[in-house]
mmCIF file of C-alpha atoms in Angstrom:
data_model
loop_
_atom_site.group_PDB
_atom_site.id
_atom_site.type_symbol
_atom_site.label_atom_id
_atom_site.label_comp_id
_atom_site.label_asym_id
_atom_site.label_seq_id
_atom_site.Cartn_x
_atom_site.Cartn_y
_atom_site.Cartn_z
ATOM 1 C CA UNK A 1 -170.870 193.747 188.467
ATOM 2 C CA UNK A 2 -173.771 191.159 188.921
ATOM 3 C CA UNK A 3 -174.912 189.318 185.612
ATOM 4 C CA UNK A 4 -178.650 190.132 184.728
ATOM 5 C CA UNK A 5 -180.857 187.154 183.825
ATOM 6 C CA UNK A 6 -181.628 186.837 180.288
ATOM 7 C CA UNK A 7 -185.118 188.618 179.493
ATOM 8 C CA UNK A 8 -188.122 186.258 178.021
ATOM 9 C CA UNK A 9 -187.440 187.873 174.914
ATOM 10 C CA UNK A 10 -184.022 186.594 174.710
ATOM 11 C CA UNK A 11 -184.932 183.278 175.901
ATOM 12 C CA UNK A 12 -187.658 183.100 173.321
ATOM 13 C CA UNK A 13 -185.203 184.170 170.489
ATOM 14 C CA UNK A 14 -182.687 181.518 171.511
ATOM 15 C CA UNK A 15 -185.043 178.879 171.521
ATOM 16 C CA UNK A 16 -186.257 179.954 168.014
ATOM 17 C CA UNK A 17 -182.563 179.724 166.878
ATOM 18 C CA UNK A 18 -182.123 176.276 168.486
ATOM 19 C CA UNK A 19 -185.486 175.033 166.530
ATOM 20 C CA UNK A 20 -184.527 176.522 163.510
ATOM 21 C CA UNK A 21 -181.043 174.642 163.459
ATOM 22 C CA UNK A 22 -182.692 171.477 164.620
ATOM 23 C CA UNK A 23 -185.257 171.809 161.791
ATOM 24 C CA UNK A 24 -182.282 172.395 159.471
ATOM 25 C CA UNK A 25 -180.609 169.435 160.553
ATOM 26 C CA UNK A 26 -183.506 167.160 160.188
ATOM 27 C CA UNK A 27 -183.776 168.343 156.585
ATOM 28 C CA UNK A 28 -180.226 167.797 155.917
ATOM 29 C CA UNK A 29 -181.024 164.156 157.057
ATOM 30 C CA UNK A 30 -183.148 163.389 154.128
ATOM 31 C CA UNK A 31 -180.341 163.586 151.437
ATOM 32 C CA UNK A 32 -180.745 160.189 149.480
ATOM 33 C CA UNK A 33 -177.450 158.767 147.853
ATOM 34 C CA UNK A 34 -177.888 155.895 145.444
ATOM 35 C CA UNK A 35 -174.626 153.756 144.772
ATOM 36 C CA UNK A 36 -174.358 151.749 141.613
ATOM 37 C CA UNK A 37 -174.974 148.828 143.690
ATOM 38 C CA UNK A 38 -176.824 148.157 146.803
ATOM 39 C CA UNK A 39 -179.687 150.185 148.540
ATOM 40 C CA UNK A 40 -180.343 153.937 148.704
ATOM 41 C CA UNK A 41 -178.103 155.605 151.995
ATOM 42 C CA UNK A 42 -180.369 158.419 153.578
ATOM 43 C CA UNK A 43 -178.400 160.855 155.473
ATOM 44 C CA UNK A 44 -176.858 164.389 155.516
ATOM 45 C CA UNK A 45 -174.329 164.888 152.491
ATOM 46 C CA UNK A 46 -171.886 166.623 154.679
ATOM 47 C CA UNK A 47 -168.860 167.007 151.984
ATOM 48 C CA UNK A 48 -168.011 166.532 148.611
ATOM 49 C CA UNK A 49 -165.254 166.653 146.624
ATOM 50 C CA UNK A 50 -163.905 165.298 142.931
ATOM 51 C CA UNK A 51 -162.956 162.066 145.120
ATOM 52 C CA UNK A 52 -166.347 161.727 146.316
ATOM 53 C CA UNK A 53 -168.765 162.229 149.443
ATOM 54 C CA UNK A 54 -169.213 161.925 152.924
ATOM 55 C CA UNK A 55 -172.550 161.130 154.327
ATOM 56 C CA UNK A 56 -173.661 161.712 157.975
ATOM 57 C CA UNK A 57 -176.361 159.592 159.683
ATOM 58 C CA UNK A 58 -176.316 160.394 163.495
ATOM 59 C CA UNK A 59 -172.842 159.554 164.796
ATOM 60 C CA UNK A 60 -172.223 157.319 161.650
ATOM 61 C CA UNK A 61 -170.062 158.554 158.588
ATOM 62 C CA UNK A 62 -170.012 156.857 155.312
ATOM 63 C CA UNK A 63 -167.545 157.703 152.455
ATOM 64 C CA UNK A 64 -168.625 157.090 148.899
ATOM 65 C CA UNK A 65 -166.002 157.047 145.993
ATOM 66 C CA UNK A 66 -166.981 159.108 142.752
ATOM 67 C CA UNK A 67 -167.384 156.575 140.194
ATOM 68 C CA UNK A 68 -169.413 154.546 142.780
ATOM 69 C CA UNK A 69 -172.298 156.754 143.176
ATOM 70 C CA UNK A 70 -175.189 156.684 140.529
ATOM 71 C CA UNK A 71 -177.287 159.975 141.407
ATOM 72 C CA UNK A 72 -178.228 162.127 144.686
ATOM 73 C CA UNK A 73 -181.423 163.377 145.476
ATOM 74 C CA UNK A 74 -180.743 166.261 147.921
ATOM 75 C CA UNK A 75 -183.360 167.782 150.343
ATOM 76 C CA UNK A 76 -184.375 171.079 148.745
ATOM 77 C CA UNK A 77 -184.288 169.882 145.324
ATOM 78 C CA UNK A 78 -186.969 171.589 142.921
ATOM 79 C CA UNK A 79 -189.214 169.534 141.138
ATOM 80 C CA UNK A 80 -187.738 170.408 137.800
ATOM 81 C CA UNK A 81 -184.377 169.150 139.055
ATOM 82 C CA UNK A 82 -185.700 165.847 139.989
ATOM 83 C CA UNK A 83 -187.428 165.440 136.554
ATOM 84 C CA UNK A 84 -184.538 166.776 134.853
ATOM 85 C CA UNK A 85 -181.912 164.610 136.488
ATOM 86 C CA UNK A 86 -184.220 161.416 135.884
ATOM 87 C CA UNK A 87 -184.301 162.202 132.102
ATOM 88 C CA UNK A 88 -180.926 162.865 131.617
ATOM 89 C CA UNK A 89 -179.911 159.480 133.447
ATOM 90 C CA UNK A 90 -182.499 157.898 131.139
ATOM 91 C CA UNK A 91 -181.042 159.379 128.042
ATOM 92 C CA UNK A 92 -183.971 161.471 127.233
ATOM 93 C CA UNK A 93 -181.766 164.870 127.234
ATOM 94 C CA UNK A 94 -184.164 167.035 125.588
ATOM 95 C CA UNK A 95 -186.792 166.480 127.924
ATOM 96 C CA UNK A 96 -183.953 166.910 130.568
ATOM 97 C CA UNK A 97 -183.258 170.381 129.299
ATOM 98 C CA UNK A 98 -186.638 171.437 129.275
ATOM 99 C CA UNK A 99 -187.017 170.845 132.994
ATOM 100 C CA UNK A 100 -183.479 172.141 133.744
ATOM 101 C CA UNK A 101 -183.402 175.378 131.543
ATOM 102 C CA UNK A 102 -186.251 176.704 133.617
ATOM 103 C CA UNK A 103 -184.324 176.588 136.979
ATOM 104 C CA UNK A 104 -183.384 179.879 138.429
ATOM 105 C CA UNK A 105 -179.954 178.888 139.904
ATOM 106 C CA UNK A 106 -180.309 181.857 142.475
ATOM 107 C CA UNK A 107 -183.216 180.450 144.036
ATOM 108 C CA UNK A 108 -181.848 176.934 144.937
ATOM 109 C CA UNK A 109 -181.011 176.600 148.741
ATOM 110 C CA UNK A 110 -177.588 174.691 148.643
ATOM 111 C CA UNK A 111 -174.626 174.982 146.459
ATOM 112 C CA UNK A 112 -174.552 171.129 145.731
ATOM 113 C CA UNK A 113 -178.125 171.604 144.491
ATOM 114 C CA UNK A 114 -176.893 174.306 142.059
ATOM 115 C CA UNK A 115 -173.871 172.239 141.042
ATOM 116 C CA UNK A 116 -176.196 169.304 140.309
ATOM 117 C CA UNK A 117 -178.361 171.459 138.048
ATOM 118 C CA UNK A 118 -175.626 172.786 136.454
ATOM 119 C CA UNK A 119 -173.691 169.533 135.712
ATOM 120 C CA UNK A 120 -177.120 167.730 134.414
ATOM 121 C CA UNK A 121 -177.763 170.712 132.156
ATOM 122 C CA UNK A 122 -174.102 170.432 130.587
ATOM 123 C CA UNK A 123 -174.188 166.734 130.431
ATOM 124 C CA UNK A 124 -177.644 166.617 128.605
ATOM 125 C CA UNK A 125 -176.347 169.471 126.096
ATOM 126 C CA UNK A 126 -173.235 167.380 125.550
ATOM 127 C CA UNK A 127 -174.828 163.882 124.869
ATOM 128 C CA UNK A 128 -177.062 166.028 122.110
ATOM 129 C CA UNK A 129 -173.999 167.664 120.595
ATOM 130 C CA UNK A 130 -172.362 164.120 120.409
ATOM 131 C CA UNK A 131 -175.483 162.700 118.759
ATOM 132 C CA UNK A 132 -175.169 165.532 116.178
ATOM 133 C CA UNK A 133 -178.020 167.525 117.423
ATOM 134 C CA UNK A 134 -176.189 170.495 119.027
ATOM 135 C CA UNK A 135 -172.914 172.389 118.699
ATOM 136 C CA UNK A 136 -169.783 170.336 120.407
ATOM 137 C CA UNK A 137 -167.664 173.295 121.127
ATOM 138 C CA UNK A 138 -170.520 174.926 123.050
ATOM 139 C CA UNK A 139 -171.403 171.975 124.786
ATOM 140 C CA UNK A 140 -167.597 171.669 125.695
ATOM 141 C CA UNK A 141 -167.284 175.106 126.895
ATOM 142 C CA UNK A 142 -170.454 174.292 129.049
ATOM 143 C CA UNK A 143 -168.962 171.379 130.640
ATOM 144 C CA UNK A 144 -165.411 173.090 131.193
ATOM 145 C CA UNK A 145 -167.558 176.127 132.864
ATOM 146 C CA UNK A 146 -168.931 173.609 135.352
ATOM 147 C CA UNK A 147 -165.629 171.655 136.040
ATOM 148 C CA UNK A 148 -163.858 175.380 136.521
ATOM 149 C CA UNK A 149 -166.968 176.467 138.717
ATOM 150 C CA UNK A 150 -167.326 173.237 140.825
ATOM 151 C CA UNK A 151 -164.063 171.566 141.326
ATOM 152 C CA UNK A 152 -165.355 170.247 144.333
ATOM 153 C CA UNK A 153 -168.160 168.251 142.807
ATOM 154 C CA UNK A 154 -168.399 164.454 142.750
ATOM 155 C CA UNK A 155 -169.460 165.095 139.111
ATOM 156 C CA UNK A 156 -165.799 166.416 138.333
ATOM 157 C CA UNK A 157 -164.349 163.027 136.515
ATOM 158 C CA UNK A 158 -167.699 162.568 134.616
ATOM 159 C CA UNK A 159 -167.165 165.963 133.149
ATOM 160 C CA UNK A 160 -163.660 165.198 132.343
ATOM 161 C CA UNK A 161 -164.880 162.098 130.635
ATOM 162 C CA UNK A 162 -167.518 163.940 128.620
ATOM 163 C CA UNK A 163 -165.039 166.978 127.664
ATOM 164 C CA UNK A 164 -162.940 163.984 126.316
ATOM 165 C CA UNK A 165 -165.804 162.416 124.217
ATOM 166 C CA UNK A 166 -166.451 166.011 122.711
ATOM 167 C CA UNK A 167 -162.755 166.421 121.870
ATOM 168 C CA UNK A 168 -162.625 162.967 120.219
ATOM 169 C CA UNK A 169 -165.657 163.448 118.308
ATOM 170 C CA UNK A 170 -164.076 166.853 117.157
ATOM 171 C CA UNK A 171 -161.001 165.119 115.930
ATOM 172 C CA UNK A 172 -159.053 166.850 118.602
ATOM 173 C CA UNK A 173 -157.119 163.928 119.953
ATOM 174 C CA UNK A 174 -154.650 166.032 122.068
ATOM 175 C CA UNK A 175 -157.342 167.271 123.914
ATOM 176 C CA UNK A 176 -159.076 164.155 124.177
ATOM 177 C CA UNK A 177 -155.696 162.216 125.306
ATOM 178 C CA UNK A 178 -155.504 164.960 128.098
ATOM 179 C CA UNK A 179 -158.998 164.651 129.421
ATOM 180 C CA UNK A 180 -158.955 160.927 129.267
ATOM 181 C CA UNK A 181 -155.779 160.876 130.869
ATOM 182 C CA UNK A 182 -157.183 162.789 133.881
ATOM 183 C CA UNK A 183 -159.328 159.944 134.574
ATOM 184 C CA UNK A 184 -156.414 157.962 135.853
ATOM 185 C CA UNK A 185 -156.567 160.095 138.887
ATOM 186 C CA UNK A 186 -160.233 159.206 139.772
ATOM 187 C CA UNK A 187 -160.389 157.008 142.772
ATOM 188 C CA UNK A 188 -162.696 154.183 141.669
ATOM 189 C CA UNK A 189 -160.628 151.585 139.822
ATOM 190 C CA UNK A 190 -163.084 151.278 136.929
ATOM 191 C CA UNK A 191 -162.930 154.797 136.334
ATOM 192 C CA UNK A 192 -158.948 154.490 136.156
ATOM 193 C CA UNK A 193 -159.288 151.412 133.791
ATOM 194 C CA UNK A 194 -161.939 153.699 131.641
ATOM 195 C CA UNK A 195 -158.877 156.203 131.267
ATOM 196 C CA UNK A 196 -156.820 153.514 129.509
ATOM 197 C CA UNK A 197 -159.673 152.083 127.334
ATOM 198 C CA UNK A 198 -160.293 155.716 126.120
ATOM 199 C CA UNK A 199 -156.677 156.553 125.638
ATOM 200 C CA UNK A 200 -156.430 153.410 123.360
ATOM 201 C CA UNK A 201 -159.617 154.483 121.323
ATOM 202 C CA UNK A 202 -158.160 158.148 120.795
ATOM 203 C CA UNK A 203 -154.977 156.065 119.370
ATOM 204 C CA UNK A 204 -157.119 153.707 117.343
ATOM 205 C CA UNK A 205 -159.089 157.006 116.003
ATOM 206 C CA UNK A 206 -155.705 158.812 115.127
ATOM 207 C CA UNK A 207 -154.623 155.275 113.379
ATOM 208 C CA UNK A 208 -151.768 155.287 116.020
ATOM 209 C CA UNK A 209 -152.230 151.376 115.997
ATOM 210 C CA UNK A 210 -149.070 150.461 118.052
ATOM 211 C CA UNK A 211 -150.232 153.037 120.947
ATOM 212 C CA UNK A 212 -153.624 151.719 120.778
ATOM 213 C CA UNK A 213 -152.742 148.037 121.062
ATOM 214 C CA UNK A 214 -150.587 148.920 124.088
ATOM 215 C CA UNK A 215 -153.407 150.705 126.203
ATOM 216 C CA UNK A 216 -155.865 147.760 125.478
ATOM 217 C CA UNK A 217 -153.302 145.098 126.148
ATOM 218 C CA UNK A 218 -152.997 146.920 129.800
ATOM 219 C CA UNK A 219 -156.610 146.027 130.318
ATOM 220 C CA UNK A 220 -156.686 142.903 129.046
ATOM 221 C CA UNK A 221 -153.911 141.549 131.291
ATOM 222 C CA UNK A 222 -155.859 142.565 134.296
ATOM 223 C CA UNK A 223 -157.262 140.341 136.854
ATOM 224 C CA UNK A 224 -160.740 142.048 137.114
ATOM 225 C CA UNK A 225 -162.928 141.600 140.145
ATOM 226 C CA UNK A 226 -166.168 143.719 139.676
ATOM 227 C CA UNK A 227 -168.849 143.828 136.866
ATOM 228 C CA UNK A 228 -167.732 147.298 135.878
ATOM 229 C CA UNK A 229 -164.077 146.428 135.129
ATOM 230 C CA UNK A 230 -164.984 142.998 133.128
ATOM 231 C CA UNK A 231 -167.324 145.053 130.974
ATOM 232 C CA UNK A 232 -164.509 147.350 130.017
ATOM 233 C CA UNK A 233 -162.205 144.710 129.425
ATOM 234 C CA UNK A 234 -164.699 143.428 127.029
ATOM 235 C CA UNK A 235 -164.775 146.827 125.224
ATOM 236 C CA UNK A 236 -160.886 146.817 125.050
ATOM 237 C CA UNK A 237 -161.074 143.337 123.445
ATOM 238 C CA UNK A 238 -163.343 144.998 120.829
ATOM 239 C CA UNK A 239 -161.117 148.026 120.313
ATOM 240 C CA UNK A 240 -158.062 145.587 120.135
ATOM 241 C CA UNK A 241 -160.053 143.473 117.321
ATOM 242 C CA UNK A 242 -160.450 146.613 115.487
ATOM 243 C CA UNK A 243 -156.513 147.540 115.609
ATOM 244 C CA UNK A 244 -155.675 144.205 114.675
ATOM 245 C CA UNK A 245 -157.755 144.748 111.613
ATOM 246 C CA UNK A 246 -156.182 147.747 110.647
ATOM 247 C CA UNK A 247 -152.824 146.168 111.100
ATOM 248 C CA UNK A 248 -153.396 143.394 108.532
ATOM 249 C CA UNK A 249 -154.383 140.704 111.244
ATOM 250 C CA UNK A 250 -157.922 140.534 110.506
ATOM 251 C CA UNK A 251 -158.440 137.000 111.044
ATOM 252 C CA UNK A 252 -156.872 137.360 114.573
ATOM 253 C CA UNK A 253 -159.419 140.151 115.294
ATOM 254 C CA UNK A 254 -162.304 138.220 113.868
ATOM 255 C CA UNK A 255 -161.530 135.254 116.362
ATOM 256 C CA UNK A 256 -161.359 137.822 119.075
ATOM 257 C CA UNK A 257 -164.559 139.636 118.298
ATOM 258 C CA UNK A 258 -166.297 136.356 117.618
ATOM 259 C CA UNK A 259 -165.993 135.352 121.162
ATOM 260 C CA UNK A 260 -167.452 138.606 122.249
ATOM 261 C CA UNK A 261 -170.490 138.381 119.715
ATOM 262 C CA UNK A 262 -171.253 134.885 121.382
ATOM 263 C CA UNK A 263 -171.135 136.086 124.870
ATOM 264 C CA UNK A 264 -172.637 139.531 125.152
ATOM 265 C CA UNK A 265 -175.808 140.533 126.364
ATOM 266 C CA UNK A 266 -178.273 142.571 123.911
ATOM 267 C CA UNK A 267 -179.536 144.347 126.889
ATOM 268 C CA UNK A 268 -176.065 146.279 127.079
ATOM 269 C CA UNK A 269 -176.851 148.466 123.990
ATOM 270 C CA UNK A 270 -173.278 150.229 124.221
ATOM 271 C CA UNK A 271 -171.683 147.013 124.243
ATOM 272 C CA UNK A 272 -173.634 145.249 121.537
ATOM 273 C CA UNK A 273 -173.444 148.435 119.253
ATOM 274 C CA UNK A 274 -169.506 148.649 119.588
ATOM 275 C CA UNK A 275 -168.688 144.743 119.092
ATOM 276 C CA UNK A 276 -170.869 144.671 115.766
ATOM 277 C CA UNK A 277 -169.257 148.080 114.688
ATOM 278 C CA UNK A 278 -165.707 146.415 115.186
ATOM 279 C CA UNK A 279 -167.002 143.047 113.572
ATOM 280 C CA UNK A 280 -168.125 145.427 110.736
ATOM 281 C CA UNK A 281 -164.618 146.811 110.584
ATOM 282 C CA UNK A 282 -163.249 143.607 110.723
ATOM 283 C CA UNK A 283 -165.292 142.012 107.660
ATOM 284 C CA UNK A 284 -164.548 145.123 105.747
ATOM 285 C CA UNK A 285 -161.011 144.892 106.304
ATOM 286 C CA UNK A 286 -161.025 141.353 105.047
ATOM 287 C CA UNK A 287 -163.137 142.077 101.927
ATOM 288 C CA UNK A 288 -166.164 140.544 102.969
ATOM 289 C CA UNK A 289 -168.570 143.759 102.186
ATOM 290 C CA UNK A 290 -171.743 141.828 102.713
ATOM 291 C CA UNK A 291 -170.506 140.514 106.259
ATOM 292 C CA UNK A 292 -169.434 144.120 107.042
ATOM 293 C CA UNK A 293 -172.992 145.326 105.972
ATOM 294 C CA UNK A 294 -174.479 142.836 108.165
ATOM 295 C CA UNK A 295 -172.914 143.873 111.166
ATOM 296 C CA UNK A 296 -173.324 147.404 110.663
ATOM 297 C CA UNK A 297 -176.994 146.586 110.015
ATOM 298 C CA UNK A 298 -177.060 144.910 113.425
ATOM 299 C CA UNK A 299 -176.250 148.417 115.075
ATOM 300 C CA UNK A 300 -178.578 150.301 112.888
ATOM 301 C CA UNK A 301 -181.629 148.206 113.418
ATOM 302 C CA UNK A 302 -181.142 146.766 117.042
ATOM 303 C CA UNK A 303 -178.927 149.250 118.874
ATOM 304 C CA UNK A 304 -179.685 152.617 117.457
ATOM 305 C CA UNK A 305 -180.271 154.119 120.818
ATOM 306 C CA UNK A 306 -176.190 154.419 121.196
ATOM 307 C CA UNK A 307 -176.112 157.518 119.036
ATOM 308 C CA UNK A 308 -172.356 157.763 118.455
ATOM 309 C CA UNK A 309 -172.142 154.067 117.289
ATOM 310 C CA UNK A 310 -175.218 154.098 115.345
ATOM 311 C CA UNK A 311 -173.768 157.358 113.691
ATOM 312 C CA UNK A 312 -170.814 155.440 112.409
ATOM 313 C CA UNK A 313 -172.859 152.140 111.295
ATOM 314 C CA UNK A 314 -175.045 154.690 109.148
ATOM 315 C CA UNK A 315 -172.151 156.226 107.807
ATOM 316 C CA UNK A 316 -170.553 152.849 106.989
ATOM 317 C CA UNK A 317 -173.677 151.611 105.262
ATOM 318 C CA UNK A 318 -173.645 154.678 103.076
ATOM 319 C CA UNK A 319 -170.164 153.763 101.691
ATOM 320 C CA UNK A 320 -170.961 149.958 101.463
ATOM 321 C CA UNK A 321 -174.342 149.587 99.958
ATOM 322 C CA UNK A 322 -173.445 150.771 96.413
ATOM 323 C CA UNK A 323 -170.504 148.135 96.569
ATOM 324 C CA UNK A 324 -172.944 145.277 96.491
ATOM 325 C CA UNK A 325 -175.197 147.241 93.749
ATOM 326 C CA UNK A 326 -177.847 148.949 96.287
ATOM 327 C CA UNK A 327 -177.628 152.448 96.045
ATOM 328 C CA UNK A 328 -180.939 153.174 97.077
ATOM 329 C CA UNK A 329 -180.028 151.677 100.162
ATOM 330 C CA UNK A 330 -177.140 154.090 100.459
ATOM 331 C CA UNK A 331 -179.514 157.061 99.809
ATOM 332 C CA UNK A 332 -181.633 155.979 102.769
ATOM 333 C CA UNK A 333 -178.849 155.408 105.076
ATOM 334 C CA UNK A 334 -177.560 158.854 103.842
ATOM 335 C CA UNK A 335 -180.988 160.738 104.504
ATOM 336 C CA UNK A 336 -181.369 158.773 108.158
ATOM 337 C CA UNK A 337 -177.703 160.015 108.791
ATOM 338 C CA UNK A 338 -178.816 163.610 107.944
ATOM 339 C CA UNK A 339 -182.004 163.605 109.945
ATOM 340 C CA UNK A 340 -180.831 161.909 112.989
ATOM 341 C CA UNK A 341 -177.449 163.509 113.385
ATOM 342 C CA UNK A 342 -177.184 166.572 110.906
ATOM 343 C CA UNK A 343 -173.669 167.626 113.099
ATOM 344 C CA UNK A 344 -172.114 164.175 112.488
ATOM 345 C CA UNK A 345 -168.611 164.337 111.393
ATOM 346 C CA UNK A 346 -168.214 168.163 111.947
#
């Protein structure tokens, strides 16, 4: 039997299908990936998993590791996600949730966009909870729900870190160690170092000083070759200094922390807040109450945007001001602690 030629209708349908495929391909080429360093990469995010992403640009393929990506703007993002994502990355989490909570997930055109929406919602909910302005258990459940649903997301290890933070804040050191330990399987070296650092901080919170020192020492002996790794090494020094103070070696701890105070940049708010809180703990261990108050005041007055460290500094000021005959200052610190971090310690 001889083949019949395509009808004009069939040809038109095939041409339309081809145009639609080509149009979809053009749209996919408009994803923008922003690494932690360097310029944005424009292309099609062709694959994502816990290890990272694959970006295709014509015949070229670029692989980026999770932990080396700041953000991705996907073709098809609703404006509420674009705004909410930026608010979340900027630490404006209440504003982020106002945008993100209004997004209908079923209306989103791509799974990666749904995953990004759910991650930033859970992330902002968690950051508010960690600051004492939300339910920590509910936030942990939301982030675990995201991780379970989107195991192929490049946010997977970020999610593990946040759940570890919430567990540590709740005093659940067993779960904190489990989730921080998961970071050791991340592909980016700074994230692996972060796993060791937070494991040490968890042991420190549990007053297991020997275990904490073991973890901090693993970082201190490293030959670091990146800004991120060097920063974690400095944070480990602050942790080690606090551990020394808790093991009756306050003078050694003070020597270590003094070098960090001299070299740190005040623009790194997290670093500064943790260093000054460590300095406060060391002075307190030495019996220098005025020195401890001054250190915690640095965190309170200059680095209050680092909510977890700020809450700790305020709680310490509540304890220390009466010891120098200033109960009114203690009352002021207590009022601010209750107002800004109503869930602190719970």
